[in-house]
Amino acid sequence: MSEKPELPDGSEDLNFVMRARREKLDALAAKGVPGFGYSFQRSHLASDCAELLGDAEEGPVVRLAGRVVAWRAHGKTTFAHLGDPSGRLQLYFRRDVLGDVYDTVEYFDLGDVIGVTGPLFRTRSGEVTVRVTEVELLAKSLRPLPFGKEEVVDGKTVRHSAFSDGEQRSRQRYADLAVHPEVRALFASRSAMTRAIRTFLDGRGFLEVETPVLQPLYGGALAKPFVTHHNTLDMPLYLRIADELYLKRLIVGGFERVYEIGHDFRNEGIDRTHNPEFTMLEFYQAYADYVEMMVVVESLVGAAAVAVRSALGSAADRPDAAAFDVSLEAGGFPRIEWLPALSAAVGVVDVLALDDGALRSQATRANVQGVATMSRPKLLDELFQAHIESAIDVPTFVVDYPLELSPLAKPKRGNPALTERFELFARGKELANAFSELNDPIDQRRRFEAQARLKADGDEEATMVDEDYLRAMEYGMPPTGGVGIGLDRLFMYLTGTQHIRDAILFPTMRPE
RNA sequence: GACCCGGUAGCUCAGCUGGUAGAGCAGCGGCCUUUUAAGCCGUAGGUCGUGGGUUCGAGCCCCACCCGGGUCACCA
């Protein structure tokens, strides 16, 4: 070996394992076996084979393709396991069956993608196996995958030396997925959840739409945005922090039921429950109020729970299976009224009657940080978080938020200090936010202007006046119920996932 | 941002009060035609996160920094 092959990254310091695999690739090429194929016609999946063989000792010929996930060479025979989307199946290579081809099999490695042909049979120990008569190398694995070794103890699979560094598993999700079928199953169940939600909404006559991600003004939530710049227009654009204001423009336009599933972006911290981009579902239903929307949310969350549960199947194996005990499909989540709940927790008749000074001292008593610089709405919200939200465990609606906390919600019938708004909490985390949408453009302008004053007074999260949105509302917007649900959070709740990193295929990470 | 824990071979980890690195798996060579964490024999593989410092001598002690995890704070 006078010349070292070059790594894609330019480093010539190939580790010895990778060097060996390059050499095998060359050796195979010398035998006329290309390292990378073009296609393969599968006849079956691994999981079909047990039924196909039945009780017989010898079965039909099958053609399987997938990744080599285990390899046990014994001289003139080799046992391997092939993993495909359905599971894994044992392969048996024999020199007396394959002849010279066996020489090429000896250059295969753990992780190679291969296609095999051969009859099914049952080994001495009873395992359904393919006696390989033809084999094709479809992709040589030049970099060793971090396979652990698996052992079955008392019917449970125990993995040894598994790939377990959470950071590397997130950074190299492809490797995490390649060696962990259960991670594939988890993310597949997330897709099942999304599909169930679409089916649910489509079935109720909602139209799925796409609205701008790049927005000249951001709104619909209180958060710090990502800012970018359009060169030709020479103007700043913001990545959306919410879909809300565009979806309600569509309600004005006559699409009476719309929804969007997409990413929102918030330029804030990253932690166990926050990723800078996350998946938001928002849906709006004309002529409905927030009470009707609560019932819809109960059904939708139930449908999502059923979908995740059935997709995960053997969820009982999951260490966090307790999350599945909550009988969400039953619906009828408990409801807590914002004002009486907080007033009782604080020990006053009406927290909204407290002046700013009294609120501040209450917030300080509740261990809220940074009280001195907070606006009144912020103080109220912090107080509520500290006393009520963090204690909520099972899915619970909190209803009727103060008007000053809810610039896009209609005043509550019978108590204009409150709004017709609810949030859904579970495990102390917000899952959904919804209201009877404010459709009075005169009131909406006053609310925007109050927000603008807060912003001027230094509240970084307060919003701007969106004149175009007001113009739309002036044309006439029907009464509408609207809901936003963070799908990452919902999925985490339904699966018991502790870290948002494990609910997002490619979470945002600092560069290596 | 604060505090705590961690970063050693491709993977998972060990390394006692400081004496300049170990195991298993993966790899390579050999033996092995029903194995399954295959086995046996042999072998190779490491700027111990980075940069300073203390010391005759640092994976280990000190300082700074980088990266990750956890807890708290923040994120309606």
Coordinates of C-alpha atoms (C1' of nucleotides) in Angstrom, one line a residue:
Chain A
M1 CA 0.0 0.0 0.0
S2 CA 2.2 2.8 -1.2
E3 CA -0.8 5.2 -1.7
K4 CA -3.4 6.0 0.9
P5 CA -6.9 6.5 -0.5
E6 CA -8.2 10.0 0.1
L7 CA -11.1 10.7 2.5
P8 CA -13.9 12.8 1.2
D9 CA -12.9 15.4 3.8
G10 CA -9.4 15.5 2.3
S11 CA -7.8 14.0 5.4
E12 CA -5.4 11.3 4.3
D13 CA -5.4 9.8 7.7
L14 CA -7.9 7.1 6.9
N15 CA -8.4 5.0 9.9
F16 CA -7.4 1.4 9.5
V17 CA -11.0 0.1 9.3
M18 CA -11.8 2.4 6.5
R19 CA -8.6 1.7 4.7
A20 CA -9.4 -2.1 4.9
R21 CA -12.8 -1.5 3.4
R22 CA -11.4 0.6 0.5
E23 CA -9.0 -2.3 -0.2
K24 CA -11.9 -4.8 -0.2
L25 CA -13.8 -2.5 -2.6
D26 CA -10.7 -2.6 -4.9
A27 CA -10.4 -6.4 -4.5
L28 CA -14.0 -6.8 -5.5
A29 CA -13.6 -4.6 -8.5
A30 CA -10.7 -6.7 -9.6
K31 CA -13.0 -9.7 -9.5
G32 CA -15.5 -7.8 -11.6
V33 CA -17.9 -7.1 -8.8
P34 CA -18.9 -3.5 -8.7
G35 CA -19.3 -1.9 -5.3
F36 CA -22.4 0.1 -6.0
G37 CA -25.4 -1.4 -7.8
Y38 CA -28.3 0.2 -9.7
S39 CA -31.4 -1.6 -8.7
F40 CA -32.7 -4.8 -7.3
Q41 CA -36.1 -6.5 -7.6
R42 CA -37.3 -7.6 -4.2
S43 CA -39.8 -10.5 -4.0
H44 CA -40.5 -10.3 -0.3
L45 CA -39.6 -8.5 3.0
A46 CA -37.9 -10.3 5.9
S47 CA -41.1 -10.4 7.9
D48 CA -42.9 -12.3 5.1
C49 CA -40.6 -15.3 5.3
A50 CA -41.7 -17.1 8.4
E51 CA -45.3 -17.4 7.1
L52 CA -43.9 -18.3 3.7
L53 CA -42.0 -21.2 5.1
G54 CA -44.7 -22.3 7.4
D55 CA -44.0 -25.6 9.1
A56 CA -42.0 -26.9 6.2
E57 CA -38.2 -27.5 6.3
E58 CA -37.6 -26.1 2.8
G59 CA -39.5 -23.2 1.3
P60 CA -39.8 -21.1 -1.9
V61 CA -37.0 -19.0 -3.4
V62 CA -37.1 -15.4 -2.2
R63 CA -35.3 -12.2 -3.2
L64 CA -34.4 -9.9 -0.3
A65 CA -32.5 -6.7 -0.1
G66 CA -31.2 -4.7 2.8
R67 CA -28.3 -4.0 5.0
V68 CA -26.0 -6.6 6.6
V69 CA -26.6 -6.1 10.3
A70 CA -24.8 -9.1 11.7
W71 CA -22.0 -11.2 10.2
R72 CA -20.6 -14.5 11.5
A73 CA -18.0 -16.2 9.2
H74 CA -17.0 -19.8 9.8
G75 CA -14.5 -20.6 7.1
K76 CA -16.4 -22.3 4.3
T77 CA -19.8 -21.0 5.6
T78 CA -21.0 -17.7 6.8
F79 CA -24.1 -16.7 8.7
A80 CA -25.4 -13.2 8.5
H81 CA -28.5 -11.2 9.2
L82 CA -30.1 -8.9 6.7
G83 CA -32.1 -5.9 8.0
D84 CA -34.9 -4.4 5.9
P85 CA -37.8 -2.1 6.7
S86 CA -39.8 -5.1 8.1
G87 CA -37.2 -6.6 10.3
R88 CA -34.3 -9.0 9.9
L89 CA -33.7 -12.4 8.5
Q90 CA -30.8 -14.8 8.7
L91 CA -28.7 -15.6 5.6
Y92 CA -26.6 -18.6 5.0
F93 CA -23.7 -18.6 2.6
R94 CA -21.9 -21.9 1.7
R95 CA -18.9 -22.4 -0.5
D96 CA -20.3 -25.6 -1.9
V97 CA -23.5 -23.7 -3.0
L98 CA -21.8 -20.5 -4.2
G99 CA -18.6 -21.7 -5.6
D100 CA -16.2 -18.9 -6.7
V101 CA -18.9 -16.4 -5.6
Y102 CA -18.0 -17.3 -2.1
D103 CA -14.6 -15.6 -2.6
T104 CA -16.4 -12.3 -3.1
V105 CA -18.7 -12.8 -0.1
E106 CA -15.6 -12.9 2.0
Y107 CA -15.0 -9.3 1.1
F108 CA -18.4 -8.2 2.5
D109 CA -18.7 -6.2 5.7
L110 CA -21.2 -5.4 8.3
G111 CA -23.2 -2.5 7.0
D112 CA -23.0 -3.4 3.3
V113 CA -26.2 -3.2 1.4
I114 CA -26.8 -6.4 -0.5
G115 CA -29.5 -8.3 -2.5
V116 CA -29.8 -12.0 -2.1
T117 CA -31.7 -14.8 -3.8
G118 CA -32.3 -18.3 -2.5
P119 CA -34.7 -20.8 -1.0
L120 CA -35.9 -20.5 2.6
F121 CA -35.1 -23.3 5.0
R122 CA -35.0 -23.9 8.7
T123 CA -31.7 -24.3 10.5
R124 CA -31.0 -26.9 13.2
S125 CA -32.0 -24.3 15.8
G126 CA -35.2 -23.6 14.0
E127 CA -34.5 -20.2 12.6
V128 CA -36.0 -19.2 9.2
T129 CA -33.0 -18.6 6.9
V130 CA -32.2 -17.9 3.2
R131 CA -29.8 -20.4 1.7
V132 CA -28.2 -17.9 -0.6
T133 CA -27.7 -19.0 -4.2
E134 CA -27.1 -15.6 -5.7
V135 CA -25.8 -12.4 -4.2
E136 CA -25.4 -8.8 -5.4
L137 CA -23.4 -6.1 -3.7
L138 CA -25.7 -3.0 -3.9
A139 CA -23.6 -0.5 -1.9
K140 CA -20.3 -1.1 -0.1
S141 CA -20.2 0.4 3.3
L142 CA -16.9 2.2 3.5
R143 CA -17.4 3.7 6.9
P144 CA -18.1 1.3 9.8
L145 CA -21.6 1.8 11.3
P146 CA -21.8 1.8 15.1
F147 CA -23.6 -1.5 15.3
G148 CA -23.9 -3.0 18.8
K149 CA -24.3 -6.7 19.2
E150 CA -27.7 -8.1 20.0
E151 CA -28.6 -10.9 22.3
V152 CA -32.0 -12.3 23.2
V153 CA -32.4 -12.8 26.9
D154 CA -35.8 -14.0 28.2
G155 CA -37.4 -13.0 25.0
K156 CA -36.1 -9.4 25.2
T157 CA -33.4 -8.0 22.9
V158 CA -30.4 -6.8 24.8
R159 CA -28.0 -4.6 22.9
H160 CA -24.3 -4.6 23.8
S161 CA -22.0 -1.7 23.1
A162 CA -24.8 0.2 21.5
F163 CA -24.4 3.6 19.8
S164 CA -25.6 5.6 22.7
D165 CA -24.0 9.1 22.6
G166 CA -27.0 11.3 22.3
E167 CA -25.2 14.1 20.6
Q168 CA -23.7 11.8 17.9
R169 CA -27.0 10.1 17.4
S170 CA -28.6 13.4 16.7
R171 CA -25.8 14.7 14.5
Q172 CA -25.6 11.5 12.5
R173 CA -29.2 10.6 12.5
Y174 CA -28.6 8.4 9.5
A175 CA -26.3 6.2 11.5
D176 CA -28.7 6.3 14.5
L177 CA -31.5 5.1 12.2
A178 CA -29.4 2.6 10.4
V179 CA -28.5 0.7 13.5
H180 CA -31.6 1.3 15.6
P181 CA -34.9 -0.2 14.2
E182 CA -36.7 1.2 17.2
V183 CA -35.6 4.7 16.4
R184 CA -37.0 4.2 12.9
A185 CA -40.2 3.0 14.4
L186 CA -40.5 6.0 16.7
F187 CA -40.1 8.5 13.8
A188 CA -42.4 6.4 11.6
S189 CA -45.0 6.8 14.4
R190 CA -44.5 10.5 14.2
S191 CA -45.4 10.4 10.5
A192 CA -48.4 8.3 11.4
M193 CA -49.5 11.0 13.9
T194 CA -49.2 13.7 11.2
R195 CA -51.1 11.6 8.7
A196 CA -53.9 10.9 11.2
I197 CA -54.2 14.6 11.9
R198 CA -54.5 15.4 8.2
T199 CA -57.1 12.7 7.8
F200 CA -59.0 14.0 10.8
L201 CA -59.0 17.6 9.5
D202 CA -59.6 16.6 5.8
G203 CA -62.6 14.5 7.0
R204 CA -64.1 17.6 8.6
G205 CA -63.8 19.7 5.5
F206 CA -60.7 21.6 6.3
L207 CA -58.5 22.7 3.3
E208 CA -54.8 22.3 3.7
V209 CA -53.0 25.4 2.6
E210 CA -49.5 26.9 2.5
T211 CA -48.8 30.4 3.6
P212 CA -45.5 32.4 3.6
V213 CA -42.6 31.4 5.7
L214 CA -40.8 34.6 4.7
Q215 CA -42.8 37.5 6.0
P216 CA -42.4 41.3 5.9
L217 CA -44.0 41.6 9.3
Y218 CA -44.0 38.8 11.9
G219 CA -47.0 38.3 14.2
G220 CA -49.5 35.8 15.6
A221 CA -47.3 35.1 18.6
L222 CA -44.9 36.8 20.9
A223 CA -41.4 35.7 20.2
K224 CA -38.0 36.9 18.7
P225 CA -37.8 36.2 15.0
F226 CA -35.0 35.2 12.7
V227 CA -34.3 38.1 10.3
T228 CA -33.0 37.7 6.8
H229 CA -32.7 40.0 3.8
H230 CA -34.1 40.0 0.3
N231 CA -31.5 41.3 -2.1
T232 CA -33.6 42.4 -5.0
L233 CA -36.3 44.1 -2.9
D234 CA -33.5 45.3 -0.6
M235 CA -35.7 44.7 2.5
P236 CA -35.6 42.7 5.6
L237 CA -37.8 39.6 5.8
Y238 CA -38.7 37.6 8.9
L239 CA -39.0 33.8 9.2
R240 CA -42.5 33.3 10.5
I241 CA -43.0 32.8 14.2
A242 CA -46.7 31.7 13.6
D243 CA -49.0 31.0 10.7
E244 CA -52.0 32.7 12.3
L245 CA -52.4 36.0 10.5
Y246 CA -52.2 34.6 7.0
L247 CA -54.6 31.8 7.8
K248 CA -57.2 34.3 9.1
R249 CA -56.8 36.3 5.9
L250 CA -57.9 33.2 4.1
I251 CA -61.0 33.0 6.3
V252 CA -61.8 36.5 5.2
G253 CA -61.4 35.3 1.6
G254 CA -64.0 32.6 2.1
F255 CA -62.0 29.5 2.8
E256 CA -64.1 28.7 5.9
R257 CA -62.0 25.8 7.2
V258 CA -58.2 25.9 6.6
Y259 CA -55.2 24.3 8.2
E260 CA -51.5 24.4 7.8
I261 CA -48.8 22.1 9.1
G262 CA -45.3 23.6 8.8
H263 CA -42.3 25.0 10.6
D264 CA -42.3 28.1 12.7
F265 CA -39.0 29.7 13.7
R266 CA -38.2 31.4 17.0
N267 CA -34.8 32.9 17.7
E268 CA -34.5 31.8 21.3
G269 CA -32.8 29.3 23.5
I270 CA -32.4 25.6 22.7
D271 CA -33.2 23.1 25.4
R272 CA -35.0 19.9 26.2
T273 CA -38.3 21.3 24.9
H274 CA -37.3 24.0 22.5
N275 CA -35.8 23.8 19.0
P276 CA -35.4 27.0 16.9
E277 CA -37.6 25.5 14.2
F278 CA -40.5 23.4 15.2
T279 CA -43.6 22.0 13.6
M280 CA -46.8 23.9 14.1
L281 CA -50.4 22.9 13.2
E282 CA -52.8 25.7 13.0
F283 CA -56.5 25.3 12.0
Y284 CA -59.3 27.8 11.7
Q285 CA -63.0 27.1 11.5
A286 CA -65.4 29.9 10.5
Y287 CA -68.6 30.3 12.6
A288 CA -67.2 28.3 15.5
D289 CA -66.2 29.7 18.9
Y290 CA -63.6 28.4 21.4
V291 CA -66.0 26.1 23.2
E292 CA -66.6 24.2 20.0
M293 CA -62.9 24.2 19.3
M294 CA -62.2 22.5 22.6
V295 CA -64.3 19.6 21.5
V296 CA -62.4 19.4 18.2
V297 CA -59.1 19.5 20.0
E298 CA -60.1 16.6 22.3
S299 CA -61.0 14.5 19.3
L300 CA -57.9 15.5 17.3
V301 CA -55.6 14.7 20.2
G302 CA -57.4 11.4 20.6
A303 CA -57.0 10.5 17.0
A304 CA -53.3 11.4 17.2
A305 CA -52.9 9.2 20.3
V306 CA -54.5 6.2 18.6
A307 CA -52.3 6.6 15.5
V308 CA -49.1 6.8 17.5
R309 CA -50.1 3.9 19.6
S310 CA -51.0 1.6 16.8
A311 CA -47.9 2.6 14.8
L312 CA -45.6 1.8 17.7
G313 CA -47.3 -1.5 18.3
S314 CA -45.2 -3.1 20.9
A315 CA -45.2 0.2 22.8
A316 CA -45.3 -1.9 26.0
D317 CA -41.5 -2.5 25.5
R318 CA -40.8 1.2 25.7
P319 CA -39.4 2.2 29.1
D320 CA -41.6 5.3 29.0
A321 CA -44.7 3.4 28.1
A322 CA -46.5 5.0 31.1
A323 CA -47.3 7.9 28.7
F324 CA -49.7 5.6 27.0
D325 CA -51.7 4.9 30.1
V326 CA -53.5 8.2 29.7
S327 CA -56.8 7.4 28.1
L328 CA -56.8 10.3 25.7
E329 CA -59.4 8.9 23.3
A330 CA -62.0 9.3 26.0
G331 CA -61.7 13.0 25.6
G332 CA -63.3 15.4 28.0
F333 CA -60.2 17.0 29.3
P334 CA -60.5 18.8 32.7
R335 CA -60.9 22.5 32.5
I336 CA -59.5 25.2 34.8
E337 CA -60.5 28.8 34.7
W338 CA -57.6 31.2 34.5
L339 CA -58.8 33.9 36.8
P340 CA -60.3 32.0 39.7
A341 CA -57.5 29.5 39.7
L342 CA -54.8 32.1 39.9
S343 CA -56.7 34.3 42.4
A344 CA -57.1 31.3 44.7
A345 CA -53.5 30.3 44.4
V346 CA -52.3 33.8 45.2
G347 CA -54.9 34.2 47.9
V348 CA -56.8 37.2 46.7
V349 CA -60.3 37.8 45.4
D350 CA -59.2 39.0 41.9
V351 CA -55.6 39.1 40.8
L352 CA -56.6 41.5 38.0
A353 CA -57.6 44.0 40.6
L354 CA -54.1 44.1 42.0
D355 CA -52.0 47.2 41.1
D356 CA -48.7 46.7 39.4
G357 CA -46.8 47.0 42.7
A358 CA -48.9 44.3 44.4
L359 CA -48.4 42.1 41.3
R360 CA -44.7 42.6 41.4
S361 CA -44.5 41.5 45.0
Q362 CA -46.6 38.5 44.3
A363 CA -44.4 37.5 41.4
T364 CA -41.3 38.0 43.6
R365 CA -42.9 35.7 46.2
A366 CA -43.5 33.1 43.5
N367 CA -39.8 33.1 42.7
V368 CA -40.3 34.8 39.3
Q369 CA -37.0 36.3 38.0
G370 CA -36.5 39.7 36.5
V371 CA -39.7 41.1 38.0
A372 CA -38.6 44.7 38.1
T373 CA -38.5 45.1 34.3
M374 CA -41.6 43.2 33.4
S375 CA -44.8 44.6 31.8
R376 CA -48.1 43.9 33.5
P377 CA -49.2 41.2 31.0
K378 CA -45.8 39.5 31.4
L379 CA -46.1 39.6 35.2
L380 CA -49.6 38.0 35.1
D381 CA -48.4 35.3 32.7
E382 CA -45.3 34.5 34.8
L383 CA -47.4 34.3 37.9
F384 CA -49.8 31.9 36.2
Q385 CA -46.9 29.7 35.0
A386 CA -45.4 29.6 38.4
H387 CA -48.6 28.7 40.3
I388 CA -50.8 26.7 37.9
E389 CA -49.2 25.6 34.6
S390 CA -46.2 23.8 36.1
A391 CA -48.4 21.7 38.3
I392 CA -50.6 20.4 35.4
D393 CA -50.0 16.8 34.5
V394 CA -52.9 15.2 32.6
P395 CA -54.1 17.1 29.5
T396 CA -56.1 20.0 30.9
F397 CA -57.7 23.1 29.3
V398 CA -57.0 26.4 30.9
V399 CA -59.8 28.8 29.8
D400 CA -60.6 32.5 29.8
Y401 CA -57.3 34.4 29.8
P402 CA -57.1 38.1 30.7
L403 CA -57.6 40.4 27.7
E404 CA -54.2 42.0 28.2
L405 CA -52.5 38.7 27.6
S406 CA -54.4 37.9 24.4
P407 CA -54.2 40.6 21.7
L408 CA -55.8 38.4 19.0
A409 CA -58.7 36.9 21.0
K410 CA -62.3 38.1 21.4
P411 CA -63.5 39.5 24.7
K412 CA -65.4 37.0 26.8
R413 CA -69.1 37.2 26.6
G414 CA -70.2 38.6 30.0
N415 CA -66.7 39.6 31.2
P416 CA -64.8 41.9 28.9
A417 CA -61.7 41.8 31.1
L418 CA -61.2 38.3 29.9
T419 CA -61.0 36.6 26.5
E420 CA -62.5 33.5 25.0
R421 CA -59.2 31.6 24.9
F422 CA -57.9 28.3 26.0
E423 CA -54.6 26.6 26.2
L424 CA -54.0 22.9 26.6
F425 CA -51.4 21.8 29.0
A426 CA -49.9 18.4 29.9
R427 CA -46.9 17.5 31.9
G428 CA -46.5 21.2 32.7
K429 CA -46.0 22.0 29.0
E430 CA -48.2 23.9 26.6
L431 CA -49.5 21.8 23.8
A432 CA -52.2 24.0 22.3
N433 CA -53.4 27.6 22.2
A434 CA -56.7 28.7 20.8
F435 CA -59.4 31.3 20.9
S436 CA -62.6 32.7 19.5
E437 CA -60.7 34.9 17.0
L438 CA -61.1 38.6 17.3
N439 CA -63.0 39.7 14.2
D440 CA -63.7 43.4 15.1
P441 CA -61.1 45.5 13.2
I442 CA -61.7 48.5 15.4
D443 CA -61.0 46.5 18.6
Q444 CA -58.1 44.8 16.8
R445 CA -56.5 48.1 16.0
R446 CA -56.7 49.2 19.7
R447 CA -55.1 45.9 20.7
F448 CA -52.3 46.3 18.2
E449 CA -51.7 49.8 19.4
A450 CA -51.5 48.6 23.1
Q451 CA -48.9 46.1 22.0
A452 CA -47.0 48.8 20.1
R453 CA -46.9 50.8 23.4
L454 CA -45.6 47.8 25.3
K455 CA -42.9 47.4 22.6
A456 CA -42.0 51.1 22.9
D457 CA -41.7 50.6 26.7
G458 CA -39.2 47.8 26.1
D459 CA -41.2 44.6 25.9
E460 CA -39.1 42.8 23.3
E461 CA -41.9 40.3 22.5
A462 CA -44.7 42.7 21.9
T463 CA -46.0 42.9 18.3
M464 CA -46.3 45.5 15.7
V465 CA -49.4 47.0 14.0
D466 CA -50.1 44.9 10.9
E467 CA -52.1 47.3 8.6
D468 CA -52.6 44.7 5.9
Y469 CA -54.2 42.3 8.4
L470 CA -56.4 45.1 9.6
R471 CA -57.4 45.9 6.1
A472 CA -58.4 42.2 5.6
M473 CA -60.5 42.3 8.7
E474 CA -62.2 45.5 7.7
Y475 CA -63.6 43.7 4.7
G476 CA -65.4 41.5 7.2
M477 CA -64.2 38.3 8.9
P478 CA -66.8 35.8 10.1
P479 CA -66.6 34.7 13.7
T480 CA -63.9 32.0 13.8
G481 CA -62.4 29.5 16.1
G482 CA -58.7 29.0 15.8
V483 CA -56.2 26.5 17.3
G484 CA -52.4 26.1 17.2
I485 CA -50.8 22.9 18.3
G486 CA -47.1 22.3 18.6
L487 CA -46.7 18.9 17.0
D488 CA -43.3 18.2 18.4
R489 CA -44.6 18.7 21.9
L490 CA -47.7 16.7 21.2
F491 CA -45.6 13.8 19.9
M492 CA -43.3 14.0 22.9
Y493 CA -46.3 13.8 25.2
L494 CA -47.8 10.9 23.4
T495 CA -44.6 8.9 23.4
G496 CA -43.1 9.9 26.7
T497 CA -40.1 11.4 24.8
Q498 CA -38.0 13.5 27.3
H499 CA -36.0 15.5 24.8
I500 CA -37.2 17.4 21.8
R501 CA -34.0 16.3 20.1
D502 CA -35.4 12.8 20.1
A503 CA -38.7 13.9 18.5
I504 CA -37.0 15.8 15.6
L505 CA -35.1 13.9 12.9
F506 CA -32.4 16.6 12.5
P507 CA -32.5 19.0 15.5
T508 CA -30.7 22.3 15.3
M509 CA -27.1 21.8 16.7
R510 CA -24.0 23.8 17.0
P511 CA -21.6 22.9 14.1
E512 CA -19.0 20.2 14.8
Chain B
rG1 C1' -26.8 32.8 32.1
rA2 C1' -25.6 29.9 37.0
rC3 C1' -24.3 25.3 39.2
rC4 C1' -23.0 20.0 38.8
rC5 C1' -21.2 15.9 35.8
rG6 C1' -18.6 14.4 31.6
rG7 C1' -15.0 14.4 26.8
rU8 C1' -9.5 8.2 26.8
rA9 C1' -9.2 3.3 20.1
rG10 C1' -14.4 3.1 14.9
rC11 C1' -18.3 1.8 19.2
rU12 C1' -19.1 1.0 24.7
rC13 C1' -16.1 1.8 28.7
rA14 C1' -11.8 1.0 32.6
rG15 C1' -7.4 3.6 34.1
rC16 C1' -6.0 3.1 42.3
rU17 C1' -2.8 8.3 46.4
rG18 C1' 0.9 11.7 39.4
rG19 C1' 5.5 7.0 37.1
rU20 C1' 4.2 9.0 29.6
rA21 C1' -2.4 3.8 28.2
rG22 C1' -6.0 -1.1 28.9
rA23 C1' -10.6 -4.4 28.0
rG24 C1' -14.8 -6.1 25.1
rC25 C1' -16.8 -5.5 20.4
rA26 C1' -15.7 -3.8 15.4
rG27 C1' -10.8 -4.5 12.1
rC28 C1' -6.7 -7.5 10.0
rG29 C1' -4.1 -12.7 9.5
rG30 C1' -4.9 -18.0 10.6
rC31 C1' -8.3 -22.4 11.8
rC32 C1' -13.4 -23.6 11.4
rU33 C1' -19.5 -26.3 6.2
rU34 C1' -26.0 -25.2 11.0
rU35 C1' -23.9 -20.3 13.7
rU36 C1' -26.5 -16.5 16.3
rA37 C1' -23.2 -11.3 21.8
rA38 C1' -20.2 -18.0 17.3
rG39 C1' -15.5 -19.9 19.1
rC40 C1' -10.0 -20.5 19.4
rC41 C1' -4.9 -18.6 18.2
rG42 C1' -2.3 -14.3 16.6
rU43 C1' -2.1 -9.1 15.3
rA44 C1' -2.8 -4.1 14.7
rG45 C1' -5.1 0.3 16.2
rG46 C1' -4.6 6.2 20.6
rU47 C1' -2.0 14.3 19.1
rC48 C1' -6.1 10.7 26.5
rG49 C1' -11.4 17.7 23.9
rU50 C1' -7.8 22.4 23.1
rG51 C1' -4.1 25.7 25.0
rG52 C1' -1.2 27.1 29.0
rG53 C1' 0.9 25.9 34.0
rU54 C1' 3.0 23.0 38.3
rU55 C1' 6.4 18.7 38.4
rC56 C1' 12.3 15.0 37.3
rG57 C1' 7.7 13.1 35.3
rA58 C1' 0.5 14.8 33.9
rG59 C1' -5.0 10.8 31.1
rC60 C1' -4.7 12.0 36.5
rC61 C1' -3.1 18.2 39.9
rC62 C1' -4.0 23.9 38.7
rC63 C1' -5.9 27.8 35.2
rA64 C1' -8.4 29.3 30.8
rC65 C1' -11.2 27.9 26.7
rC66 C1' -14.2 24.5 23.4
rC67 C1' -18.0 20.7 23.2
rG68 C1' -21.9 17.7 25.4
rG69 C1' -25.4 16.1 29.3
rG70 C1' -28.2 17.3 33.8
rU71 C1' -30.6 20.8 37.2
rC72 C1' -32.3 25.8 37.6
rA73 C1' -33.4 30.4 35.1
rC74 C1' -35.4 32.0 30.2
rC75 C1' -38.6 30.7 26.1
rA76 C1' -47.3 33.5 26.8

